[in-house]
PDB file of N, CA, C and O in Angstrom:
ATOM      1  N   MET A  16      33.986 -42.905  26.702  1.00  0.00           N
ATOM      2  CA  MET A  16      32.987 -41.813  27.349  1.00  0.00           C
ATOM      3  C   MET A  16      33.855 -40.543  27.620  1.00  0.00           C
ATOM      4  O   MET A  16      34.543 -40.984  28.818  1.00  0.00           O
ATOM      5  N   ARG A  17      33.405 -39.165  27.357  1.00  0.00           N
ATOM      6  CA  ARG A  17      34.320 -38.785  27.991  1.00  0.00           C
ATOM      7  C   ARG A  17      33.327 -37.350  28.182  1.00  0.00           C
ATOM      8  O   ARG A  17      32.009 -37.071  27.571  1.00  0.00           O
ATOM      9  N   PHE A  18      33.082 -36.641  29.510  1.00  0.00           N
ATOM     10  CA  PHE A  18      32.326 -35.930  29.967  1.00  0.00           C
ATOM     11  C   PHE A  18      33.048 -34.561  29.577  1.00  0.00           C
ATOM     12  O   PHE A  18      33.977 -34.366  30.081  1.00  0.00           O
ATOM     13  N   VAL A  19      32.336 -33.712  29.140  1.00  0.00           N
ATOM     14  CA  VAL A  19      32.835 -31.829  29.032  1.00  0.00           C
ATOM     15  C   VAL A  19      31.539 -31.164  29.813  1.00  0.00           C
ATOM     16  O   VAL A  19      30.245 -31.139  29.528  1.00  0.00           O
ATOM     17  N   THR A  20      32.357 -30.347  30.386  1.00  0.00           N
ATOM     18  CA  THR A  20      31.875 -29.116  31.087  1.00  0.00           C
ATOM     19  C   THR A  20      31.090 -28.040  29.914  1.00  0.00           C
ATOM     20  O   THR A  20      31.502 -27.925  29.177  1.00  0.00           O
ATOM     21  N   GLY A  21      30.020 -27.217  30.513  1.00  0.00           N
ATOM     22  CA  GLY A  21      29.625 -26.351  29.962  1.00  0.00           C
ATOM     23  C   GLY A  21      30.149 -25.267  29.257  1.00  0.00           C
ATOM     24  O   GLY A  21      31.610 -25.204  29.689  1.00  0.00           O
ATOM     25  N   MET A  22      30.175 -24.225  28.778  1.00  0.00           N
ATOM     26  CA  MET A  22      31.060 -23.306  28.346  1.00  0.00           C
ATOM     27  C   MET A  22      31.057 -22.382  29.203  1.00  0.00           C
ATOM     28  O   MET A  22      30.925 -22.699  30.502  1.00  0.00           O
ATOM     29  N   SER A  23      31.886 -21.481  29.142  1.00  0.00           N
ATOM     30  CA  SER A  23      32.615 -20.604  30.326  1.00  0.00           C
ATOM     31  C   SER A  23      31.473 -19.552  30.873  1.00  0.00           C
ATOM     32  O   SER A  23      30.639 -19.239  30.136  1.00  0.00           O
ATOM     33  N   GLY A  24      31.523 -20.188  32.220  1.00  0.00           N
ATOM     34  CA  GLY A  24      30.468 -19.498  33.290  1.00  0.00           C
ATOM     35  C   GLY A  24      29.336 -20.587  33.675  1.00  0.00           C
ATOM     36  O   GLY A  24      28.440 -20.363  34.745  1.00  0.00           O
ATOM     37  N   SER A  25      29.321 -21.407  32.512  1.00  0.00           N
ATOM     38  CA  SER A  25      27.932 -22.451  33.446  1.00  0.00           C
ATOM     39  C   SER A  25      28.389 -24.090  33.459  1.00  0.00           C
ATOM     40  O   SER A  25      28.110 -24.832  33.477  1.00  0.00           O
ATOM     41  N   GLU A  26      30.054 -23.987  33.887  1.00  0.00           N
ATOM     42  CA  GLU A  26      30.320 -25.296  34.051  1.00  0.00           C
ATOM     43  C   GLU A  26      29.946 -26.030  35.482  1.00  0.00           C
ATOM     44  O   GLU A  26      29.779 -27.263  35.339  1.00  0.00           O
ATOM     45  N   GLU A  27      29.195 -25.157  36.426  1.00  0.00           N
ATOM     46  CA  GLU A  27      28.620 -25.524  37.444  1.00  0.00           C
ATOM     47  C   GLU A  27      27.194 -26.183  36.986  1.00  0.00           C
ATOM     48  O   GLU A  27      27.118 -27.320  37.822  1.00  0.00           O
ATOM     49  N   THR A  28      26.587 -25.970  36.190  1.00  0.00           N
ATOM     50  CA  THR A  28      25.488 -26.846  35.709  1.00  0.00           C
ATOM     51  C   THR A  28      24.991 -27.121  34.494  1.00  0.00           C
ATOM     52  O   THR A  28      23.723 -27.628  34.160  1.00  0.00           O
ATOM     53  N   ALA A  29      25.792 -27.103  33.814  1.00  0.00           N
ATOM     54  CA  ALA A  29      25.922 -27.631  31.935  1.00  0.00           C
ATOM     55  C   ALA A  29      26.976 -28.641  31.886  1.00  0.00           C
ATOM     56  O   ALA A  29      28.164 -28.329  32.129  1.00  0.00           O
ATOM     57  N   ALA A  30      26.327 -29.785  31.105  1.00  0.00           N
ATOM     58  CA  ALA A  30      27.437 -30.601  30.680  1.00  0.00           C
ATOM     59  C   ALA A  30      27.070 -31.628  29.651  1.00  0.00           C
ATOM     60  O   ALA A  30      25.630 -31.785  29.441  1.00  0.00           O
ATOM     61  N   ASN A  31      28.337 -32.116  28.754  1.00  0.00           N
ATOM     62  CA  ASN A  31      27.614 -33.012  27.712  1.00  0.00           C
ATOM     63  C   ASN A  31      28.233 -33.835  28.073  1.00  0.00           C
ATOM     64  O   ASN A  31      29.403 -34.278  28.835  1.00  0.00           O
ATOM     65  N   CYS A  32      27.861 -35.500  27.419  1.00  0.00           N
ATOM     66  CA  CYS A  32      28.466 -36.701  27.678  1.00  0.00           C
ATOM     67  C   CYS A  32      28.742 -37.062  26.186  1.00  0.00           C
ATOM     68  O   CYS A  32      27.757 -36.868  25.574  1.00  0.00           O
ATOM     69  N   GLU A  33      29.603 -37.077  25.774  1.00  0.00           N
ATOM     70  CA  GLU A  33      30.196 -38.038  24.368  1.00  0.00           C
ATOM     71  C   GLU A  33      30.569 -39.454  24.333  1.00  0.00           C
ATOM     72  O   GLU A  33      31.447 -39.739  25.817  1.00  0.00           O
ATOM     73  N   VAL A  34      29.974 -40.276  23.595  1.00  0.00           N
ATOM     74  CA  VAL A  34      30.415 -41.631  23.406  1.00  0.00           C
ATOM     75  C   VAL A  34      30.821 -41.708  22.128  1.00  0.00           C
ATOM     76  O   VAL A  34      30.071 -41.487  21.052  1.00  0.00           O
ATOM     77  N   LYS A  35      32.188 -41.867  21.611  1.00  0.00           N
ATOM     78  CA  LYS A  35      32.477 -41.919  20.465  1.00  0.00           C
ATOM     79  C   LYS A  35      32.993 -42.809  19.488  1.00  0.00           C
ATOM     80  O   LYS A  35      33.772 -42.792  18.604  1.00  0.00           O
ATOM     81  N   CYS A  36      32.761 -44.267  20.263  1.00  0.00           N
ATOM     82  CA  CYS A  36      32.815 -45.212  19.395  1.00  0.00           C
ATOM     83  C   CYS A  36      32.036 -46.029  18.690  1.00  0.00           C
ATOM     84  O   CYS A  36      31.999 -47.246  18.042  1.00  0.00           O
ATOM     85  N   PHE A  37      30.807 -45.147  18.415  1.00  0.00           N
ATOM     86  CA  PHE A  37      29.870 -45.804  17.381  1.00  0.00           C
ATOM     87  C   PHE A  37      29.674 -44.307  16.374  1.00  0.00           C
ATOM     88  O   PHE A  37      30.393 -43.474  16.711  1.00  0.00           O
ATOM     89  N   ASP A  38      29.584 -45.105  15.286  1.00  0.00           N
ATOM     90  CA  ASP A  38      29.196 -43.885  13.860  1.00  0.00           C
ATOM     91  C   ASP A  38      27.850 -43.629  13.774  1.00  0.00           C
ATOM     92  O   ASP A  38      26.913 -44.386  14.504  1.00  0.00           O
ATOM     93  N   GLN A  39      27.742 -42.932  12.730  1.00  0.00           N
ATOM     94  CA  GLN A  39      26.100 -42.498  12.311  1.00  0.00           C
ATOM     95  C   GLN A  39      25.354 -43.434  11.601  1.00  0.00           C
ATOM     96  O   GLN A  39      24.224 -43.320  11.679  1.00  0.00           O
ATOM     97  N   SER A  40      26.036 -44.701  11.412  1.00  0.00           N
ATOM     98  CA  SER A  40      25.510 -45.623  10.852  1.00  0.00           C
ATOM     99  C   SER A  40      24.720 -46.736  11.840  1.00  0.00           C
ATOM    100  O   SER A  40      23.829 -47.550  11.519  1.00  0.00           O
ATOM    101  N   ALA A  41      25.194 -46.715  13.410  1.00  0.00           N
ATOM    102  CA  ALA A  41      24.321 -47.167  14.159  1.00  0.00           C
ATOM    103  C   ALA A  41      22.924 -46.645  14.375  1.00  0.00           C
ATOM    104  O   ALA A  41      22.587 -45.415  14.300  1.00  0.00           O
ATOM    105  N   ASN A  42      21.966 -47.748  14.950  1.00  0.00           N
ATOM    106  CA  ASN A  42      20.969 -47.530  15.171  1.00  0.00           C
ATOM    107  C   ASN A  42      20.661 -46.851  16.636  1.00  0.00           C
ATOM    108  O   ASN A  42      21.290 -47.111  17.844  1.00  0.00           O
ATOM    109  N   PRO A  43      20.302 -45.241  16.656  1.00  0.00           N
ATOM    110  CA  PRO A  43      20.550 -44.410  18.005  1.00  0.00           C
ATOM    111  C   PRO A  43      19.962 -45.204  19.355  1.00  0.00           C
ATOM    112  O   PRO A  43      20.396 -44.699  20.524  1.00  0.00           O
ATOM    113  N   TYR A  44      18.858 -45.831  18.697  1.00  0.00           N
ATOM    114  CA  TYR A  44      18.214 -46.418  20.002  1.00  0.00           C
ATOM    115  C   TYR A  44      19.126 -47.678  20.920  1.00  0.00           C
ATOM    116  O   TYR A  44      19.144 -47.920  21.859  1.00  0.00           O
ATOM    117  N   LEU A  45      19.743 -48.729  19.820  1.00  0.00           N
ATOM    118  CA  LEU A  45      20.318 -49.416  20.335  1.00  0.00           C
ATOM    119  C   LEU A  45      21.762 -49.108  20.921  1.00  0.00           C
ATOM    120  O   LEU A  45      22.391 -49.742  22.322  1.00  0.00           O
ATOM    121  N   VAL A  46      22.062 -47.849  20.409  1.00  0.00           N
ATOM    122  CA  VAL A  46      23.250 -47.513  21.192  1.00  0.00           C
ATOM    123  C   VAL A  46      23.015 -46.768  22.386  1.00  0.00           C
ATOM    124  O   VAL A  46      23.706 -47.470  23.276  1.00  0.00           O
ATOM    125  N   ILE A  47      22.113 -46.696  22.576  1.00  0.00           N
ATOM    126  CA  ILE A  47      21.443 -45.825  24.033  1.00  0.00           C
ATOM    127  C   ILE A  47      21.387 -46.950  24.885  1.00  0.00           C
ATOM    128  O   ILE A  47      21.952 -46.825  26.033  1.00  0.00           O
ATOM    129  N   GLY A  48      20.612 -47.646  24.429  1.00  0.00           N
ATOM    130  CA  GLY A  48      20.466 -49.321  25.535  1.00  0.00           C
ATOM    131  C   GLY A  48      21.537 -50.165  25.422  1.00  0.00           C
ATOM    132  O   GLY A  48      21.897 -50.445  27.034  1.00  0.00           O
ATOM    133  N   ALA A  49      22.507 -49.978  24.942  1.00  0.00           N
ATOM    134  CA  ALA A  49      23.771 -50.542  25.180  1.00  0.00           C
ATOM    135  C   ALA A  49      24.750 -49.894  26.011  1.00  0.00           C
ATOM    136  O   ALA A  49      24.956 -50.527  27.012  1.00  0.00           O
ATOM    137  N   VAL A  50      24.916 -48.649  25.801  1.00  0.00           N
ATOM    138  CA  VAL A  50      25.212 -47.777  26.819  1.00  0.00           C
ATOM    139  C   VAL A  50      24.680 -47.457  28.344  1.00  0.00           C
ATOM    140  O   VAL A  50      25.545 -47.615  29.248  1.00  0.00           O
ATOM    141  N   ILE A  51      23.164 -47.448  28.483  1.00  0.00           N
ATOM    142  CA  ILE A  51      22.610 -47.546  29.703  1.00  0.00           C
ATOM    143  C   ILE A  51      22.534 -49.348  30.452  1.00  0.00           C
ATOM    144  O   ILE A  51      22.837 -49.172  31.641  1.00  0.00           O
ATOM    145  N   ALA A  52      22.884 -50.502  29.402  1.00  0.00           N
ATOM    146  CA  ALA A  52      22.895 -51.943  29.867  1.00  0.00           C
ATOM    147  C   ALA A  52      24.353 -51.442  30.677  1.00  0.00           C
ATOM    148  O   ALA A  52      24.691 -52.412  31.750  1.00  0.00           O
ATOM    149  N   ALA A  53      25.339 -51.071  29.489  1.00  0.00           N
ATOM    150  CA  ALA A  53      26.859 -51.214  30.418  1.00  0.00           C
ATOM    151  C   ALA A  53      27.151 -50.729  31.937  1.00  0.00           C
ATOM    152  O   ALA A  53      27.561 -51.087  32.480  1.00  0.00           O
ATOM    153  N   GLY A  54      26.286 -49.380  31.299  1.00  0.00           N
ATOM    154  CA  GLY A  54      26.287 -48.596  33.023  1.00  0.00           C
ATOM    155  C   GLY A  54      25.435 -49.235  34.292  1.00  0.00           C
ATOM    156  O   GLY A  54      25.920 -49.281  35.044  1.00  0.00           O
ATOM    157  N   ILE A  55      24.711 -49.921  33.840  1.00  0.00           N
ATOM    158  CA  ILE A  55      23.604 -50.326  35.053  1.00  0.00           C
ATOM    159  C   ILE A  55      24.705 -51.762  35.384  1.00  0.00           C
ATOM    160  O   ILE A  55      24.443 -52.081  36.436  1.00  0.00           O
ATOM    161  N   ASP A  56      25.262 -52.416  34.633  1.00  0.00           N
ATOM    162  CA  ASP A  56      26.023 -53.594  35.078  1.00  0.00           C
ATOM    163  C   ASP A  56      27.411 -53.420  35.904  1.00  0.00           C
ATOM    164  O   ASP A  56      27.604 -54.013  36.686  1.00  0.00           O
ATOM    165  N   GLY A  57      27.672 -51.968  35.302  1.00  0.00           N
ATOM    166  CA  GLY A  57      29.192 -51.659  36.164  1.00  0.00           C
ATOM    167  C   GLY A  57      28.540 -51.483  37.450  1.00  0.00           C
ATOM    168  O   GLY A  57      29.633 -51.589  38.508  1.00  0.00           O
ATOM    169  N   VAL A  58      27.545 -50.724  37.837  1.00  0.00           N
ATOM    170  CA  VAL A  58      26.922 -50.270  38.932  1.00  0.00           C
ATOM    171  C   VAL A  58      26.555 -51.617  39.822  1.00  0.00           C
ATOM    172  O   VAL A  58      26.920 -51.569  40.971  1.00  0.00           O
ATOM    173  N   ASP A  59      25.853 -52.602  39.024  1.00  0.00           N
ATOM    174  CA  ASP A  59      25.486 -54.043  39.836  1.00  0.00           C
ATOM    175  C   ASP A  59      26.786 -54.468  40.103  1.00  0.00           C
ATOM    176  O   ASP A  59      26.673 -55.089  41.253  1.00  0.00           O
ATOM    177  N   ARG A  60      27.866 -54.186  39.604  1.00  0.00           N
ATOM    178  CA  ARG A  60      28.992 -55.129  40.216  1.00  0.00           C
ATOM    179  C   ARG A  60      29.740 -54.305  40.765  1.00  0.00           C
ATOM    180  O   ARG A  60      31.211 -54.854  41.084  1.00  0.00           O
ATOM    181  N   ALA A  61      29.657 -53.296  41.136  1.00  0.00           N
ATOM    182  CA  ALA A  61      30.262 -52.192  41.741  1.00  0.00           C
ATOM    183  C   ALA A  61      31.782 -51.982  41.331  1.00  0.00           C
ATOM    184  O   ALA A  61      32.789 -51.863  41.675  1.00  0.00           O
ATOM    185  N   LEU A  62      31.873 -51.667  39.872  1.00  0.00           N
ATOM    186  CA  LEU A  62      32.719 -51.600  39.333  1.00  0.00           C
ATOM    187  C   LEU A  62      33.804 -50.071  39.688  1.00  0.00           C
ATOM    188  O   LEU A  62      32.805 -49.427  39.642  1.00  0.00           O
ATOM    189  N   ALA A  63      34.779 -49.640  39.610  1.00  0.00           N
ATOM    190  CA  ALA A  63      35.564 -48.822  39.821  1.00  0.00           C
ATOM    191  C   ALA A  63      35.752 -47.959  38.566  1.00  0.00           C
ATOM    192  O   ALA A  63      36.258 -48.853  37.504  1.00  0.00           O
ATOM    193  N   LEU A  64      35.961 -46.877  38.207  1.00  0.00           N
ATOM    194  CA  LEU A  64      36.376 -46.104  37.061  1.00  0.00           C
ATOM    195  C   LEU A  64      37.830 -46.222  36.947  1.00  0.00           C
ATOM    196  O   LEU A  64      38.348 -46.356  38.020  1.00  0.00           O
ATOM    197  N   PRO A  65      38.645 -46.345  35.718  1.00  0.00           N
ATOM    198  CA  PRO A  65      39.829 -46.146  35.972  1.00  0.00           C
ATOM    199  C   PRO A  65      40.357 -44.829  35.874  1.00  0.00           C
ATOM    200  O   PRO A  65      39.379 -43.979  35.757  1.00  0.00           O
ATOM    201  N   PRO A  66      41.508 -44.510  36.375  1.00  0.00           N
ATOM    202  CA  PRO A  66      42.101 -43.508  35.864  1.00  0.00           C
ATOM    203  C   PRO A  66      41.981 -41.994  35.150  1.00  0.00           C
ATOM    204  O   PRO A  66      42.048 -42.961  33.992  1.00  0.00           O
ATOM    205  N   GLU A  67      41.580 -40.984  35.200  1.00  0.00           N
ATOM    206  CA  GLU A  67      40.871 -40.036  34.022  1.00  0.00           C
ATOM    207  C   GLU A  67      42.456 -40.063  33.272  1.00  0.00           C
ATOM    208  O   GLU A  67      43.458 -40.263  33.628  1.00  0.00           O
ATOM    209  N   VAL A  68      41.943 -39.919  32.021  1.00  0.00           N
ATOM    210  CA  VAL A  68      42.930 -39.902  31.184  1.00  0.00           C
ATOM    211  C   VAL A  68      43.096 -38.429  30.358  1.00  0.00           C
ATOM    212  O   VAL A  68      42.371 -38.066  30.019  1.00  0.00           O
ATOM    213  N   THR A  69      44.370 -37.386  30.840  1.00  0.00           N
ATOM    214  CA  THR A  69      44.063 -36.137  30.497  1.00  0.00           C
ATOM    215  C   THR A  69      44.867 -35.947  29.276  1.00  0.00           C
ATOM    216  O   THR A  69      45.297 -34.807  29.035  1.00  0.00           O
ATOM    217  N   ASP A  70      45.896 -36.752  28.876  1.00  0.00           N
ATOM    218  CA  ASP A  70      46.964 -36.645  27.694  1.00  0.00           C
ATOM    219  C   ASP A  70      46.200 -37.349  26.612  1.00  0.00           C
ATOM    220  O   ASP A  70      44.998 -37.652  26.513  1.00  0.00           O
ATOM    221  N   ASP A  71      46.544 -36.917  25.464  1.00  0.00           N
ATOM    222  CA  ASP A  71      45.994 -37.101  23.837  1.00  0.00           C
ATOM    223  C   ASP A  71      46.230 -38.707  23.737  1.00  0.00           C
ATOM    224  O   ASP A  71      47.520 -39.201  23.485  1.00  0.00           O
ATOM    225  N   PRO A  72      45.334 -39.465  24.199  1.00  0.00           N
ATOM    226  CA  PRO A  72      45.737 -40.981  23.809  1.00  0.00           C
ATOM    227  C   PRO A  72      46.541 -41.497  22.761  1.00  0.00           C
ATOM    228  O   PRO A  72      47.162 -42.084  22.569  1.00  0.00           O
ATOM    229  N   ALA A  73      46.153 -40.693  21.120  1.00  0.00           N
ATOM    230  CA  ALA A  73      46.368 -41.113  20.033  1.00  0.00           C
ATOM    231  C   ALA A  73      48.367 -40.671  20.033  1.00  0.00           C
ATOM    232  O   ALA A  73      49.246 -41.196  19.471  1.00  0.00           O
ATOM    233  N   ALA A  74      48.722 -39.709  20.880  1.00  0.00           N
ATOM    234  CA  ALA A  74      50.279 -39.071  21.149  1.00  0.00           C
ATOM    235  C   ALA A  74      50.575 -40.243  21.842  1.00  0.00           C
ATOM    236  O   ALA A  74      52.268 -40.276  22.180  1.00  0.00           O
ATOM    237  N   LEU A  75      50.012 -41.165  23.062  1.00  0.00           N
ATOM    238  CA  LEU A  75      50.801 -42.066  23.402  1.00  0.00           C
ATOM    239  C   LEU A  75      51.599 -43.415  22.611  1.00  0.00           C
ATOM    240  O   LEU A  75      50.945 -43.667  21.512  1.00  0.00           O
ATOM    241  N   SER A  76      52.441 -43.655  23.325  1.00  0.00           N
ATOM    242  CA  SER A  76      53.017 -44.864  22.581  1.00  0.00           C
ATOM    243  C   SER A  76      52.184 -46.040  22.843  1.00  0.00           C
ATOM    244  O   SER A  76      51.607 -46.423  24.029  1.00  0.00           O
ATOM    245  N   ALA A  77      52.570 -47.236  22.200  1.00  0.00           N
ATOM    246  CA  ALA A  77      51.977 -48.275  22.517  1.00  0.00           C
ATOM    247  C   ALA A  77      52.414 -49.114  23.812  1.00  0.00           C
ATOM    248  O   ALA A  77      51.124 -49.497  24.209  1.00  0.00           O
ATOM    249  N   ARG A  78      53.434 -48.775  24.319  1.00  0.00           N
ATOM    250  CA  ARG A  78      53.621 -49.434  25.473  1.00  0.00           C
ATOM    251  C   ARG A  78      53.015 -48.151  26.500  1.00  0.00           C
ATOM    252  O   ARG A  78      52.328 -48.860  27.542  1.00  0.00           O
ATOM    253  N   ALA A  79      52.609 -46.840  26.701  1.00  0.00           N
ATOM    254  CA  ALA A  79      52.020 -46.339  27.384  1.00  0.00           C
ATOM    255  C   ALA A  79      51.012 -46.309  27.527  1.00  0.00           C
ATOM    256  O   ALA A  79      49.915 -46.623  28.552  1.00  0.00           O
ATOM    257  N   ARG A  80      50.194 -47.020  26.335  1.00  0.00           N
ATOM    258  CA  ARG A  80      48.853 -47.074  26.255  1.00  0.00           C
ATOM    259  C   ARG A  80      48.283 -48.995  27.500  1.00  0.00           C
ATOM    260  O   ARG A  80      47.702 -48.935  27.521  1.00  0.00           O
ATOM    261  N   GLY A  81      49.499 -49.507  26.725  1.00  0.00           N
ATOM    262  CA  GLY A  81      49.417 -50.943  27.007  1.00  0.00           C
ATOM    263  C   GLY A  81      49.138 -50.676  29.073  1.00  0.00           C
ATOM    264  O   GLY A  81      48.475 -51.229  29.553  1.00  0.00           O
ATOM    265  N   ALA A  82      49.817 -49.802  29.184  1.00  0.00           N
ATOM    266  CA  ALA A  82      50.216 -49.568  30.954  1.00  0.00           C
ATOM    267  C   ALA A  82      49.230 -49.239  31.753  1.00  0.00           C
ATOM    268  O   ALA A  82      48.798 -49.653  32.781  1.00  0.00           O
ATOM    269  N   ARG A  83      48.453 -48.254  30.765  1.00  0.00           N
ATOM    270  CA  ARG A  83      47.194 -47.754  31.496  1.00  0.00           C
ATOM    271  C   ARG A  83      46.095 -48.572  31.527  1.00  0.00           C
ATOM    272  O   ARG A  83      44.945 -48.146  31.750  1.00  0.00           O
ATOM    273  N   SER A  84      45.902 -49.824  30.637  1.00  0.00           N
ATOM    274  CA  SER A  84      44.708 -50.676  30.416  1.00  0.00           C
ATOM    275  C   SER A  84      44.883 -51.527  31.478  1.00  0.00           C
ATOM    276  O   SER A  84      45.661 -52.095  32.433  1.00  0.00           O
TER     277      SER A  84
END
């Protein structure tokens, strides 16, 4: 999941949330339900978010990607 701030000048009030692990053949209702269920499960279990990834994951070596998981 990736959070993207709004356009220049609206960063404080606008944002988008992107989920890129589904394609257009997925049922949108099931996708939203799965994302919400996963979020609720994380809140219920008090899970912490992993550190932010600011680099391009595709540009990292297999070893560097493994170290981040």
